[in-house]
PDB file of C-alpha atoms in Angstrom:
ATOM      1  CA  MET W   1      32.526  -0.259  -1.083  1.00 61.00           C
ATOM      2  CA  GLU W   2      28.755   0.319  -0.785  1.00 63.00           C
ATOM      3  CA  PRO W   3      26.738  -0.468  -4.116  1.00 67.00           C
ATOM      4  CA  ILE W   4      25.367   2.855  -5.954  1.00 84.00           C
ATOM      5  CA  ASP W   5      21.619   2.905  -6.465  1.00 90.00           C
ATOM      6  CA  SER W   6      19.975   4.686  -8.913  1.00 91.00           C
ATOM      7  CA  VAL W   7      19.534   7.939  -7.263  1.00 91.00           C
ATOM      8  CA  GLY W   8      23.525   7.844  -6.430  1.00 87.00           C
ATOM      9  CA  ALA W   9      24.485   7.337 -10.022  1.00 89.00           C
ATOM     10  CA  GLY W  10      22.339  10.279 -11.095  1.00 91.00           C
ATOM     11  CA  ILE W  11      22.314  12.792  -8.120  1.00 88.00           C
ATOM     12  CA  ALA W  12      25.548  15.074  -9.300  1.00 88.00           C
ATOM     13  CA  THR W  13      23.928  15.511 -12.673  1.00 91.00           C
ATOM     14  CA  TRP W  14      20.329  16.189 -11.467  1.00 89.00           C
ATOM     15  CA  MET W  15      21.800  18.691  -8.610  1.00 90.00           C
ATOM     16  CA  ASP W  16      23.740  20.585 -11.899  1.00 92.00           C
ATOM     17  CA  GLN W  17      20.162  21.541 -13.151  1.00 92.00           C
ATOM     18  CA  MET W  18      18.752  22.455  -9.541  1.00 92.00           C
ATOM     19  CA  PRO W  19      18.564  25.798  -8.639  1.00 92.00           C
ATOM     20  CA  PRO W  20      20.832  27.075  -6.213  1.00 93.00           C
ATOM     21  CA  GLY W  21      20.184  26.532  -2.213  1.00 94.00           C
ATOM     22  CA  VAL W  22      18.695  22.938  -3.003  1.00 94.00           C
ATOM     23  CA  ASP W  23      20.610  20.697  -0.399  1.00 93.00           C
ATOM     24  CA  PRO W  24      21.766  17.486  -2.539  1.00 93.00           C
ATOM     25  CA  ASP W  25      21.420  15.182   0.624  1.00 92.00           C
ATOM     26  CA  VAL W  26      17.833  16.185   1.243  1.00 94.00           C
ATOM     27  CA  GLU W  27      16.928  16.043  -2.356  1.00 94.00           C
ATOM     28  CA  ALA W  28      18.762  12.442  -2.677  1.00 93.00           C
ATOM     29  CA  ALA W  29      17.051  11.326   0.592  1.00 95.00           C
ATOM     30  CA  ARG W  30      13.290  12.328  -1.080  1.00 94.00           C
ATOM     31  CA  GLN W  31      14.073  10.860  -4.221  1.00 94.00           C
ATOM     32  CA  ARG W  32      15.071   7.434  -2.309  1.00 94.00           C
ATOM     33  CA  ILE W  33      11.846   7.560  -0.507  1.00 95.00           C
ATOM     34  CA  GLY W  34       9.937   8.265  -3.452  1.00 94.00           C
ATOM     35  CA  ARG W  35      11.448   5.141  -5.494  1.00 94.00           C
ATOM     36  CA  ILE W  36      11.549   2.741  -2.698  1.00 96.00           C
ATOM     37  CA  ALA W  37       7.573   3.500  -2.443  1.00 94.00           C
ATOM     38  CA  ARG W  38       7.222   3.172  -5.909  1.00 95.00           C
ATOM     39  CA  LEU W  39       9.221  -0.276  -5.952  1.00 96.00           C
ATOM     40  CA  PHE W  40       7.241  -1.487  -3.097  1.00 94.00           C
ATOM     41  CA  GLU W  41       4.077  -0.510  -4.998  1.00 94.00           C
ATOM     42  CA  ARG W  42       5.222  -2.792  -7.953  1.00 95.00           C
ATOM     43  CA  LEU W  43       5.889  -5.544  -5.427  1.00 96.00           C
ATOM     44  CA  LEU W  44       2.206  -5.243  -4.290  1.00 95.00           C
ATOM     45  CA  GLU W  45       0.916  -5.283  -8.216  1.00 95.00           C
ATOM     46  CA  ARG W  46       3.137  -8.246  -8.673  1.00 96.00           C
ATOM     47  CA  VAL W  47       1.670 -10.288  -5.643  1.00 95.00           C
ATOM     48  CA  ALA W  48      -1.858  -9.099  -6.342  1.00 95.00           C
ATOM     49  CA  ASP W  49      -1.753 -10.269 -10.052  1.00 95.00           C
ATOM     50  CA  GLU W  50      -0.160 -13.811  -8.812  1.00 94.00           C
ATOM     51  CA  GLN W  51      -3.524 -13.660  -6.409  1.00 92.00           C
ATOM     52  CA  GLN W  52      -5.365 -12.792  -9.532  1.00 92.00           C
ATOM     53  CA  ILE W  53      -6.773  -9.997  -8.027  1.00 93.00           C
ATOM     54  CA  THR W  54      -6.092  -6.256  -8.650  1.00 94.00           C
ATOM     55  CA  LEU W  55      -4.193  -4.277  -6.366  1.00 93.00           C
ATOM     56  CA  GLY W  56      -7.559  -1.820  -5.805  1.00 93.00           C
ATOM     57  CA  ASP W  57      -9.318  -5.670  -4.720  1.00 95.00           C
ATOM     58  CA  TRP W  58      -6.465  -6.369  -2.458  1.00 95.00           C
ATOM     59  CA  GLU W  59      -6.740  -2.925  -0.695  1.00 94.00           C
ATOM     60  CA  ALA W  60     -10.604  -3.078  -0.370  1.00 96.00           C
ATOM     61  CA  LEU W  61     -10.234  -6.693   1.025  1.00 97.00           C
ATOM     62  CA  SER W  62      -7.496  -5.328   3.496  1.00 96.00           C
ATOM     63  CA  VAL W  63      -9.755  -2.341   4.942  1.00 96.00           C
ATOM     64  CA  LEU W  64     -12.428  -4.929   5.486  1.00 97.00           C
ATOM     65  CA  GLN W  65     -10.123  -7.353   7.251  1.00 97.00           C
ATOM     66  CA  ARG W  66      -8.653  -4.580   9.348  1.00 95.00           C
ATOM     67  CA  SER W  67     -12.077  -3.627  10.487  1.00 95.00           C
ATOM     68  CA  GLY W  68     -12.396  -6.698  12.703  1.00 95.00           C
ATOM     69  CA  PRO W  69     -15.310  -9.233  12.701  1.00 95.00           C
ATOM     70  CA  PRO W  70     -17.488  -9.275  11.593  1.00 95.00           C
ATOM     71  CA  TYR W  71     -15.156  -7.756   8.724  1.00 96.00           C
ATOM     72  CA  GLU W  72     -17.817  -5.496   7.081  1.00 95.00           C
ATOM     73  CA  ARG W  73     -18.043  -1.893   6.038  1.00 96.00           C
ATOM     74  CA  THR W  74     -21.028  -0.051   4.068  1.00 95.00           C
ATOM     75  CA  PRO W  75     -19.857   0.923   0.607  1.00 95.00           C
ATOM     76  CA  LYS W  76     -19.579   4.799   1.628  1.00 94.00           C
ATOM     77  CA  GLN W  77     -17.093   3.470   4.261  1.00 94.00           C
ATOM     78  CA  LEU W  78     -14.899   1.513   1.718  1.00 95.00           C
ATOM     79  CA  ALA W  79     -15.245   4.396  -0.532  1.00 94.00           C
ATOM     80  CA  ASP W  80     -14.170   7.161   2.109  1.00 93.00           C
ATOM     81  CA  ALA W  81     -11.077   4.728   3.640  1.00 92.00           C
ATOM     82  CA  LEU W  82      -9.852   4.084  -0.077  1.00 93.00           C
ATOM     83  CA  ALA W  83     -10.223   7.559  -1.259  1.00 91.00           C
ATOM     84  CA  LEU W  84     -12.633   6.103  -4.280  1.00 93.00           C
ATOM     85  CA  THR W  85     -15.788   7.475  -6.009  1.00 94.00           C
ATOM     86  CA  SER W  86     -19.155   5.805  -5.420  1.00 92.00           C
ATOM     87  CA  GLY W  87     -19.246   4.741  -8.858  1.00 94.00           C
ATOM     88  CA  THR W  88     -15.803   3.288  -8.487  1.00 95.00           C
ATOM     89  CA  ILE W  89     -16.493   1.179  -5.253  1.00 95.00           C
ATOM     90  CA  SER W  90     -19.609   0.114  -6.714  1.00 94.00           C
ATOM     91  CA  VAL W  91     -17.823  -1.665  -9.740  1.00 95.00           C
ATOM     92  CA  ARG W  92     -15.073  -2.964  -7.232  1.00 96.00           C
ATOM     93  CA  ILE W  93     -17.844  -4.134  -4.916  1.00 96.00           C
ATOM     94  CA  GLU W  94     -19.506  -5.934  -7.782  1.00 96.00           C
ATOM     95  CA  ARG W  95     -16.435  -7.638  -9.018  1.00 96.00           C
ATOM     96  CA  LEU W  96     -15.300  -8.785  -5.344  1.00 97.00           C
ATOM     97  CA  THR W  97     -18.857 -10.390  -4.866  1.00 97.00           C
ATOM     98  CA  ARG W  98     -18.716 -11.866  -8.610  1.00 96.00           C
ATOM     99  CA  ALA W  99     -15.276 -13.847  -7.287  1.00 96.00           C
ATOM    100  CA  GLY W 100     -16.982 -14.829  -3.861  1.00 97.00           C
ATOM    101  CA  LEU W 101     -14.328 -12.891  -1.869  1.00 97.00           C
ATOM    102  CA  VAL W 102     -17.244 -10.296  -0.220  1.00 98.00           C
ATOM    103  CA  GLU W 103     -21.173 -10.694   0.211  1.00 97.00           C
ATOM    104  CA  PRO W 104     -23.581  -8.159   1.019  1.00 94.00           C
ATOM    105  CA  VAL W 105     -25.135  -8.043   4.557  1.00 93.00           C
ATOM    106  CA  PRO W 106     -29.060  -7.533   4.770  1.00 84.00           C
ATOM    107  CA  ALA W 107     -29.771  -3.970   5.708  1.00 73.00           C
ATOM    108  CA  ALA W 108     -32.782  -1.784   5.688  1.00 65.00           C
ATOM    109  CA  ASP W 109     -31.177   0.678   3.298  1.00 66.00           C
ATOM    110  CA  GLY W 110     -30.423  -1.010   0.115  1.00 60.00           C
ATOM    111  CA  ARG W 111     -28.067   1.825  -0.911  1.00 63.00           C
ATOM    112  CA  SER W 112     -25.669   1.569   2.046  1.00 77.00           C
ATOM    113  CA  ARG W 113     -26.083  -2.133   2.229  1.00 89.00           C
ATOM    114  CA  PRO W 114     -22.809  -3.141   3.979  1.00 95.00           C
ATOM    115  CA  VAL W 115     -20.496  -5.980   2.448  1.00 96.00           C
ATOM    116  CA  ARG W 116     -18.676  -8.391   4.559  1.00 96.00           C
ATOM    117  CA  LEU W 117     -15.634 -10.881   3.920  1.00 97.00           C
ATOM    118  CA  THR W 118     -16.436 -14.215   3.059  1.00 97.00           C
ATOM    119  CA  ALA W 119     -14.338 -17.137   4.369  1.00 97.00           C
ATOM    120  CA  ARG W 120     -12.870 -17.477   0.782  1.00 97.00           C
ATOM    121  CA  GLY W 121     -12.013 -13.681   0.806  1.00 97.00           C
ATOM    122  CA  ARG W 122     -10.256 -13.906   4.225  1.00 97.00           C
ATOM    123  CA  ARG W 123      -8.288 -16.776   2.926  1.00 96.00           C
ATOM    124  CA  HIS W 124      -7.440 -14.956  -0.513  1.00 94.00           C
ATOM    125  CA  TRP W 125      -6.566 -11.797   1.522  1.00 96.00           C
ATOM    126  CA  ALA W 126      -4.449 -14.028   3.875  1.00 96.00           C
ATOM    127  CA  GLU W 127      -2.378 -15.835   1.204  1.00 96.00           C
ATOM    128  CA  ALA W 128      -1.787 -12.553  -0.992  1.00 95.00           C
ATOM    129  CA  THR W 129      -0.701 -11.021   2.448  1.00 96.00           C
ATOM    130  CA  ALA W 130       1.691 -13.523   3.643  1.00 97.00           C
ATOM    131  CA  ARG W 131       3.390 -13.695   0.236  1.00 96.00           C
ATOM    132  CA  ARG W 132       3.689  -9.834   0.392  1.00 96.00           C
ATOM    133  CA  THR W 133       5.020  -9.941   3.798  1.00 97.00           C
ATOM    134  CA  ALA W 134       7.722 -12.860   2.972  1.00 97.00           C
ATOM    135  CA  GLU W 135       9.093 -10.773  -0.251  1.00 96.00           C
ATOM    136  CA  GLU W 136       9.709  -7.737   1.805  1.00 96.00           C
ATOM    137  CA  LEU W 137      11.475 -10.044   4.701  1.00 97.00           C
ATOM    138  CA  ARG W 138      13.565 -11.349   1.900  1.00 97.00           C
ATOM    139  CA  LEU W 139      14.159  -7.994   0.440  1.00 96.00           C
ATOM    140  CA  PHE W 140      14.940  -6.729   3.682  1.00 97.00           C
ATOM    141  CA  ASP W 141      17.118  -9.115   5.131  1.00 96.00           C
ATOM    142  CA  ALA W 142      19.104  -9.032   1.766  1.00 95.00           C
ATOM    143  CA  ALA W 143      19.858  -5.081   2.143  1.00 94.00           C
ATOM    144  CA  LEU W 144      20.007  -4.556   6.065  1.00 95.00           C
ATOM    145  CA  ASP W 145      20.818  -6.684   9.360  1.00 96.00           C
ATOM    146  CA  ARG W 146      18.457  -6.494  12.172  1.00 96.00           C
ATOM    147  CA  ASP W 147      20.441  -3.416  13.603  1.00 97.00           C
ATOM    148  CA  GLY W 148      20.441  -1.540  10.366  1.00 96.00           C
ATOM    149  CA  LEU W 149      16.310  -1.969  10.340  1.00 96.00           C
ATOM    150  CA  ALA W 150      15.714  -0.863  13.662  1.00 97.00           C
ATOM    151  CA  ARG W 151      17.876   2.310  12.829  1.00 97.00           C
ATOM    152  CA  LEU W 152      16.049   2.530   9.689  1.00 97.00           C
ATOM    153  CA  ASN W 153      12.738   2.554  11.352  1.00 96.00           C
ATOM    154  CA  ALA W 154      13.942   4.928  14.156  1.00 97.00           C
ATOM    155  CA  LEU W 155      14.948   7.533  11.334  1.00 96.00           C
ATOM    156  CA  LEU W 156      12.175   7.118   9.341  1.00 96.00           C
ATOM    157  CA  GLY W 157       9.799   7.209  12.562  1.00 95.00           C
ATOM    158  CA  GLY W 158      11.297  10.718  13.435  1.00 96.00           C
ATOM    159  CA  LEU W 159      11.053  12.125   9.812  1.00 96.00           C
ATOM    160  CA  LEU W 160       7.311  10.822   9.468  1.00 94.00           C
ATOM    161  CA  SER W 161       6.501  12.586  12.984  1.00 95.00           C
ATOM    162  CA  ARG W 162       7.927  15.740  11.612  1.00 95.00           C
ATOM    163  CA  LEU W 163       5.992  15.816   8.432  1.00 95.00           C
ATOM    164  CA  GLU W 164       2.810  14.761  10.145  1.00 94.00           C
ATOM    165  CA  ALA W 165       3.366  17.639  12.527  1.00 95.00           C
ATOM    166  CA  GLU W 166       3.770  19.896   9.636  1.00 96.00           C
ATOM    167  CA  LEU W 167       1.614  18.554   6.970  1.00 95.00           C
ATOM    168  CA  GLY W 168      -1.317  16.558   8.850  1.00 92.00           C
ATOM    169  CA  PRO W 169      -1.849  13.108   9.077  1.00 87.00           C
ATOM    170  CA  VAL W 170      -2.163  10.968   5.876  1.00 81.00           C
ATOM    171  CA  SER W 171      -4.390   7.557   5.492  1.00 71.00           C
ATOM    172  CA  GLN W 172      -3.420   4.931   7.487  1.00 64.00           C
ATOM    173  CA  HIS W 173      -4.129   2.427   4.304  1.00 57.00           C
ATOM    174  CA  ASP W 174      -1.723   2.514   1.580  1.00 55.00           C
ATOM    175  CA  GLN W 175      -3.061   4.072  -1.587  1.00 52.00           C
ATOM    176  CA  PRO W 176      -2.877   2.169  -4.602  1.00 47.00           C
ATOM    177  CA  ARG W 177      -2.462   4.481  -7.647  1.00 46.00           C
ATOM    178  CA  ILE W 178      -5.475   4.929  -9.909  1.00 45.00           C
ATOM    179  CA  ARG W 179      -4.151   4.394 -13.618  1.00 41.00           C
TER     180      ARG W 179
END
């Protein structure tokens, strides 16, 4: 017998409250996807805390790392990638600079002076990411075999493709919730 998750345990009661015509399988799938996303966010927060950074700081480091050598972006590019205001990104850059994880790059215009990952920042990002991916592997391996994971990816890929075709693309960067 399959274990019952929180959605499975409550979907019948929830469906009793829904308007007529709501498909219970679609509702259950949507709720599961949302809860899984929130639980992965919880995992990210835990790993960030273990690394003594905020989830937002980790995401900024990730944007810089993904940019490739020389691992730098202007504050505006960072703010756009993270969907943050210029004031919020300034505070984040200042905090990361004080921690020695990023450093300013000389530029003609001080307002748009790029920042780059330091060697320490790259190590910190790599350690946090290695910890995250190890935890994710452990969780997936406990729930699915390799064939199940391949089927899940195929199913989610089809759903994501359809949603993107209907609703447009979303950021390729995971967006931490602003609290």
